[in-house]
CSV table of C-alpha atoms in Angstrom, one decimal:
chain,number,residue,atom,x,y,z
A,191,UNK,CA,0.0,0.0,0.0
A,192,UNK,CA,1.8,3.3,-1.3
A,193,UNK,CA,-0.3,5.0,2.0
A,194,UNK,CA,2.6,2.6,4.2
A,195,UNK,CA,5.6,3.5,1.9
A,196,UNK,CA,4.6,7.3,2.5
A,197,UNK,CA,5.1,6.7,6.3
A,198,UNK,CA,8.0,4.8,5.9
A,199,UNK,CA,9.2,7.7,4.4
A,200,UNK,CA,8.0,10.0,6.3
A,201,UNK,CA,9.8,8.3,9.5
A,202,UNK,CA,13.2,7.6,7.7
A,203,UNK,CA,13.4,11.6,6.8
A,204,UNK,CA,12.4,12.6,10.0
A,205,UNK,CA,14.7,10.4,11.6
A,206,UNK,CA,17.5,11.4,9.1
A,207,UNK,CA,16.9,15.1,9.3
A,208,UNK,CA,17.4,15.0,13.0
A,209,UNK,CA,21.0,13.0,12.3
A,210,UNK,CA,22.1,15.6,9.9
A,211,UNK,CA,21.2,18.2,12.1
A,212,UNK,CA,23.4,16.8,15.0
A,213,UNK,CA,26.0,16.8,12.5
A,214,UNK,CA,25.5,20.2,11.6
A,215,UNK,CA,25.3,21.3,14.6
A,216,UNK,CA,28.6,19.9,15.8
A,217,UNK,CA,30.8,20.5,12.7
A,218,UNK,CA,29.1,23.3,10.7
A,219,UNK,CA,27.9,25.4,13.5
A,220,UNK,CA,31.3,26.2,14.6
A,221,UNK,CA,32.3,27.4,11.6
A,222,UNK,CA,29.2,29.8,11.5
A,223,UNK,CA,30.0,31.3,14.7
A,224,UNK,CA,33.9,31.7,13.4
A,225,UNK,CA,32.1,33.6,10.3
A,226,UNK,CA,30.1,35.6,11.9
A,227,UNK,CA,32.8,37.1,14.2
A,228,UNK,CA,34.8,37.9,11.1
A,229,UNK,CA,31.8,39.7,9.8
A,230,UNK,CA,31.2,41.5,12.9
A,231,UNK,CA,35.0,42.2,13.0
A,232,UNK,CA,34.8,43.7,9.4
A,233,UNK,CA,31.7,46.0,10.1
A,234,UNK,CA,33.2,47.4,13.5
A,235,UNK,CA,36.2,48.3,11.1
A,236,UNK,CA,33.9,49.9,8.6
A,237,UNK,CA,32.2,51.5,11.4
A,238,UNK,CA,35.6,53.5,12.5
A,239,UNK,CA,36.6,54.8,9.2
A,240,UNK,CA,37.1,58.1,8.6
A,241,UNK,CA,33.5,60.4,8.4
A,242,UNK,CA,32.5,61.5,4.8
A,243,UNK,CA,30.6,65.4,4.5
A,244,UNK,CA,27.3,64.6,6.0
A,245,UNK,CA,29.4,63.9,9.1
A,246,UNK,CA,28.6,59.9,9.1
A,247,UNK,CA,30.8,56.9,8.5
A,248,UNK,CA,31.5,56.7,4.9
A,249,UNK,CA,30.8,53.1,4.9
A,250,UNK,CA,28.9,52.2,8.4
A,251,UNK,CA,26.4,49.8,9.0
A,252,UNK,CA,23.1,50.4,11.1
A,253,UNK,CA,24.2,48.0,14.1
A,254,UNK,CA,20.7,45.8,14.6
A,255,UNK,CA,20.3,43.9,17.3
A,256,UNK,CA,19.6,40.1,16.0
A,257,UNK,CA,15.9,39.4,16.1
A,258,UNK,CA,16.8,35.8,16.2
A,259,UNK,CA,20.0,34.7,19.3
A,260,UNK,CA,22.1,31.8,18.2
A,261,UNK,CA,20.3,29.6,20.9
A,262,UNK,CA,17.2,30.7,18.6
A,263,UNK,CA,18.9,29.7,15.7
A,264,UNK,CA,20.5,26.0,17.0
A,265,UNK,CA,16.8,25.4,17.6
A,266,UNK,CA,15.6,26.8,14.3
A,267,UNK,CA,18.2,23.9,12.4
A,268,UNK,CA,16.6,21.0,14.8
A,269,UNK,CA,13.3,22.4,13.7
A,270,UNK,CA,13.9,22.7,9.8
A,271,UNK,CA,16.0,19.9,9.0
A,272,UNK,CA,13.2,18.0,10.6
A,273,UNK,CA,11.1,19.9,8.5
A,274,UNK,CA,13.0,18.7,5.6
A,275,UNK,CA,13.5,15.8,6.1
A,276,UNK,CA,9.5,14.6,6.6
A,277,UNK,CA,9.3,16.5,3.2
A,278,UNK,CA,12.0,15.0,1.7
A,279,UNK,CA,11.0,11.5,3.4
A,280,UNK,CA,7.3,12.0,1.7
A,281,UNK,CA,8.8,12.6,-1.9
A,282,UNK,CA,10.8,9.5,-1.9
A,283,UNK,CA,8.4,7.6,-0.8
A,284,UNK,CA,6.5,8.5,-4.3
A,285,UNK,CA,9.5,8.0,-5.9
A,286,UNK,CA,10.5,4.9,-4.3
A,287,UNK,CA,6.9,3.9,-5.5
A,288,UNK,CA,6.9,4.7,-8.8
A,289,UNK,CA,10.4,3.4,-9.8
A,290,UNK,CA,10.4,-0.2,-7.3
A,291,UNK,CA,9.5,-3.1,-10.5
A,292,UNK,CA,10.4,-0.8,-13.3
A,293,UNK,CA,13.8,0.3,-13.3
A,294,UNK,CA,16.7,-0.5,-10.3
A,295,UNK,CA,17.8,-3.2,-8.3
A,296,UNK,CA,14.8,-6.0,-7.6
A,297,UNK,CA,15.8,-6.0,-3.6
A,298,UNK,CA,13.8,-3.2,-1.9
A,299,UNK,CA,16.4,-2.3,0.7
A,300,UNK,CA,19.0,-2.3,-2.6
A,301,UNK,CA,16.7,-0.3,-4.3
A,302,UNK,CA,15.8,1.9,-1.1
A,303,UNK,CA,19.8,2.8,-1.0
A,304,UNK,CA,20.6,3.5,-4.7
A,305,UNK,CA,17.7,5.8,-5.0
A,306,UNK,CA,18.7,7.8,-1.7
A,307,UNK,CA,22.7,8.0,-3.6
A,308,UNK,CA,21.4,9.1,-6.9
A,309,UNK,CA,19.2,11.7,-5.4
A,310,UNK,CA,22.2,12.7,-3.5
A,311,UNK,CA,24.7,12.7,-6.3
A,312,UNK,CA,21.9,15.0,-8.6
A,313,UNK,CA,20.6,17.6,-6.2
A,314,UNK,CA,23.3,18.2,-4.1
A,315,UNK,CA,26.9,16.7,-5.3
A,316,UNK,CA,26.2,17.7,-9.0
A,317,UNK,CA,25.5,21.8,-7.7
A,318,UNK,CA,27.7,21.8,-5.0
A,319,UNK,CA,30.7,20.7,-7.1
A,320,UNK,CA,30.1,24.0,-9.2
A,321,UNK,CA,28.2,26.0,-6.8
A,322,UNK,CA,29.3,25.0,-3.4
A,323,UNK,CA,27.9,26.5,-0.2
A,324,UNK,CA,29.6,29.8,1.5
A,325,UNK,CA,29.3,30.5,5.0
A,326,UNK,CA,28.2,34.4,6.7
A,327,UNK,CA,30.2,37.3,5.3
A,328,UNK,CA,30.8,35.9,1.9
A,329,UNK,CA,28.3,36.8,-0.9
A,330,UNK,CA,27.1,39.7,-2.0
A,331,UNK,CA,23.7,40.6,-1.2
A,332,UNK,CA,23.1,41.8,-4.6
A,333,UNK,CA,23.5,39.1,-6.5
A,334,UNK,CA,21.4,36.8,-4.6
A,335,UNK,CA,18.8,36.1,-7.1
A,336,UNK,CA,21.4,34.8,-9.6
A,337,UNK,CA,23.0,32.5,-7.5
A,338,UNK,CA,19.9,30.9,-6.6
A,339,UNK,CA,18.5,30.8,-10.2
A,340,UNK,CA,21.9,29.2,-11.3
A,341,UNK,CA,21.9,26.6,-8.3
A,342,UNK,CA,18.2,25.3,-9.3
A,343,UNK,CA,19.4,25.3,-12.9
A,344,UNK,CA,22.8,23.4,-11.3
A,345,UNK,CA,20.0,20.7,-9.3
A,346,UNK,CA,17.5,20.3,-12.9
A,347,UNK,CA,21.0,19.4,-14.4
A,348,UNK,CA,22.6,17.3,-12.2
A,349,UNK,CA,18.7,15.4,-12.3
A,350,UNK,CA,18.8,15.2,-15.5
A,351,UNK,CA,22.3,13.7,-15.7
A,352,UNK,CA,21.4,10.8,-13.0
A,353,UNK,CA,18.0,10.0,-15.8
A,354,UNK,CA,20.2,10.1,-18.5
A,355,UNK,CA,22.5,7.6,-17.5
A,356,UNK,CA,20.2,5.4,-15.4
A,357,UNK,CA,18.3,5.6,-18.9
A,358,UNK,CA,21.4,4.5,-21.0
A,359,UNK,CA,22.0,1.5,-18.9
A,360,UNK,CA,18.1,0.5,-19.3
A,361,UNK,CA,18.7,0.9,-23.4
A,362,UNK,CA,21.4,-1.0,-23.3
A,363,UNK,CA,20.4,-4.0,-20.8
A,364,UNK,CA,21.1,-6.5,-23.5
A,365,UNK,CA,24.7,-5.3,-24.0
A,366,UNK,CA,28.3,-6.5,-22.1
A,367,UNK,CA,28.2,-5.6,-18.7
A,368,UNK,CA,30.7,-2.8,-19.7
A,369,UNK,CA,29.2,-1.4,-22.3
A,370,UNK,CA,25.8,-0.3,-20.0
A,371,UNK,CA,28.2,1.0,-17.6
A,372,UNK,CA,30.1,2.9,-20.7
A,373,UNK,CA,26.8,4.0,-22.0
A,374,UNK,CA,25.6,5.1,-18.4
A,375,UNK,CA,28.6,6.7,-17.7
A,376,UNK,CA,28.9,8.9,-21.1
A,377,UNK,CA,25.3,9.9,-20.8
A,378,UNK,CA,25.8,11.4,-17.3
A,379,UNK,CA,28.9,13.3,-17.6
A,380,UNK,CA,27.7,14.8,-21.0
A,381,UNK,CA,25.3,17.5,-19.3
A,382,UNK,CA,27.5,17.5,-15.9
A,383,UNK,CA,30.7,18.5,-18.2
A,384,UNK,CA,28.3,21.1,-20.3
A,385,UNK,CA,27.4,22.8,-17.5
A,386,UNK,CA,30.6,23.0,-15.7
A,387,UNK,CA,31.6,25.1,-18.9
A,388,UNK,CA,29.0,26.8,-19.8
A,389,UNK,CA,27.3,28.1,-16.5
A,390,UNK,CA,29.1,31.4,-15.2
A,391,UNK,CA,31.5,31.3,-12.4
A,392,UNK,CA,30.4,33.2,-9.2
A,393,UNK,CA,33.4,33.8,-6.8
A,394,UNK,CA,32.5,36.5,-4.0
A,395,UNK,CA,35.2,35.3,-1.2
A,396,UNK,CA,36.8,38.9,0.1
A,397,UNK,CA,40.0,38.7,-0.3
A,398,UNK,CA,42.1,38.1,3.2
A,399,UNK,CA,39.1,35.4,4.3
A,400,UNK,CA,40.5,32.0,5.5
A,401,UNK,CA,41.1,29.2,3.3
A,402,UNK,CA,40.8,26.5,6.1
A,403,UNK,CA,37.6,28.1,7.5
A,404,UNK,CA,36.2,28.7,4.3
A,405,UNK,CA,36.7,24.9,3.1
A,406,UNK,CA,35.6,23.6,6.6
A,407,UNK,CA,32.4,25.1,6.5
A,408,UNK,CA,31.9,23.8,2.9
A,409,UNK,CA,32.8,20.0,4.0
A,410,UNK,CA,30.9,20.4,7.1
A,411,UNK,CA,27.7,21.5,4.5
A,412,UNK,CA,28.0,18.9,2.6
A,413,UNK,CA,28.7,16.3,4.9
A,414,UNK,CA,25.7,17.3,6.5
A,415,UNK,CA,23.8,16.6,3.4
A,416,UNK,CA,26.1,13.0,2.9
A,417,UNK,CA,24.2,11.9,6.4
A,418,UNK,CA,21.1,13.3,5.7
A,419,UNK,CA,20.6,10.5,2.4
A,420,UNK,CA,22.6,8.1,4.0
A,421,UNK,CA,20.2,8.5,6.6
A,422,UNK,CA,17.3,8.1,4.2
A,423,UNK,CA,18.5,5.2,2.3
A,424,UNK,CA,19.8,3.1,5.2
A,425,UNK,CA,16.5,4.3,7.6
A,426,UNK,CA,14.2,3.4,4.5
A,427,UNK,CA,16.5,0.0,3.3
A,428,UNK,CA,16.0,-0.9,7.4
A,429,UNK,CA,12.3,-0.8,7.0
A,430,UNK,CA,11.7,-2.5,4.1
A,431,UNK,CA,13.6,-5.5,5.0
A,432,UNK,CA,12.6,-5.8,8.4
A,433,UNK,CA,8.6,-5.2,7.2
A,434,UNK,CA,8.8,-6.9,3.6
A,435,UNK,CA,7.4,-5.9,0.5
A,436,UNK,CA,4.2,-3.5,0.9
């Protein structure tokens, strides 16, 4: 019944948002708090330079007080990778649904696991290798609308990629063993190479910010996506072998 895969999923991405946000919260949030110091840092220099002929800081910043502490905040990343995650668990479930007899692995728990990697690999691996994430005092506010529009077109490419190739091994199921894996393998790196030439480069690190923070923060974000779908996968895999088929 697809009404029992939908809580399954639901369960598994609950239970894996919560694991990714315990990861975040040890490795990624001390980065943040590292950031955000060096942003404050940087706009308490601004705020002393010399005064332009209005008689205010040629390049000051209002100082406002947070409307959300970072006690506020830790609970706000409990609360919305939960949030994710019983999203993300629902859609899977569909997806698991649709795709379980048609295309993948016959074992459900096999099939449970690949699904959670290649939905990994396409909406976050595939973007983040050309778009990868930047922590508090690197981006310019300005340009935030691009970025975002190129990281969706980033995740529809990297989907597309994972289809193609899953769909090349399918055409060619009748082939050597090496050829579907050629086949699959050419298929997906076609659009994945395209894009990493075609779609612009965005680089809005300030010069003088760490390397070693800057590259921490963007392991610890995607590591915290890595657990999240390992979470999924091996939470969802669990269920269906320990319940059997639905």
């Amino acid at each position: 019944m697809i009404s029992k895969l939908i809580v399954r999923g639901l369960v598994a991405g609950l239970l894996a948002g919560l694991l990714a946000a315990v990861f975040a919260y040890t490795v990624g949030e001390p980065r943040i708090d590292q950031a955000i110091a060096l942003e404050e840092a940087a706009a308490a220099a601004s705020a002393a330079e010399p005064h332009d002929d209005t008689g205010t800081a040629a390049h000051s910043h209002d100082e406002e007080e947070a409307l959300v502490s970072r006690d506020g905040q830790h609970f706000g990343l409990f609360l919305a990778l939960g949030l994710y995650g019983l999203a993300i668990g629902g859609l899977f479930s569909l997806v698991y649904a649709a795709v379980r007899g048609r295309a993948g692995p016959r074992s459900e728990p096999v099939l449970a696991v690949t699904l959670a990697a290649a939905a990994f690999t396409s909406v976050v691996l595939i973007p983040f290798m050309k778009y990868p994430a930047n922590p508090p005092a690197v981006g310019d506010p300005e340009t935030i609308d691009q970025r975002t529009v190129l990281y969706l077109v980033a995740v529809a490419i990297g989907i597309l990629a994972v289809a193609a190739g899953t769909a090349a091994h399918r055409y060619a199921s009748r082939s050597e063993p090496w050829v579907r894996w050629l086949s699959a393998g050419a298929a997906f790196l076609v659009p994945v190479v395209a894009a990493w030439i075609l779609l612009p480069e965005i680089s809005e690190v300030p010069q003088g910010f760490p390397a070693d923070l800057l590259w921490d923060f963007r392991i610890a974000s995607i590591g915290t996506q890595a657990v999240f779908w390992a979470g999924v996968g091996a939470l969802f895999a669990f269920a269906a072998r320990r319940r059997g088929p639905v």
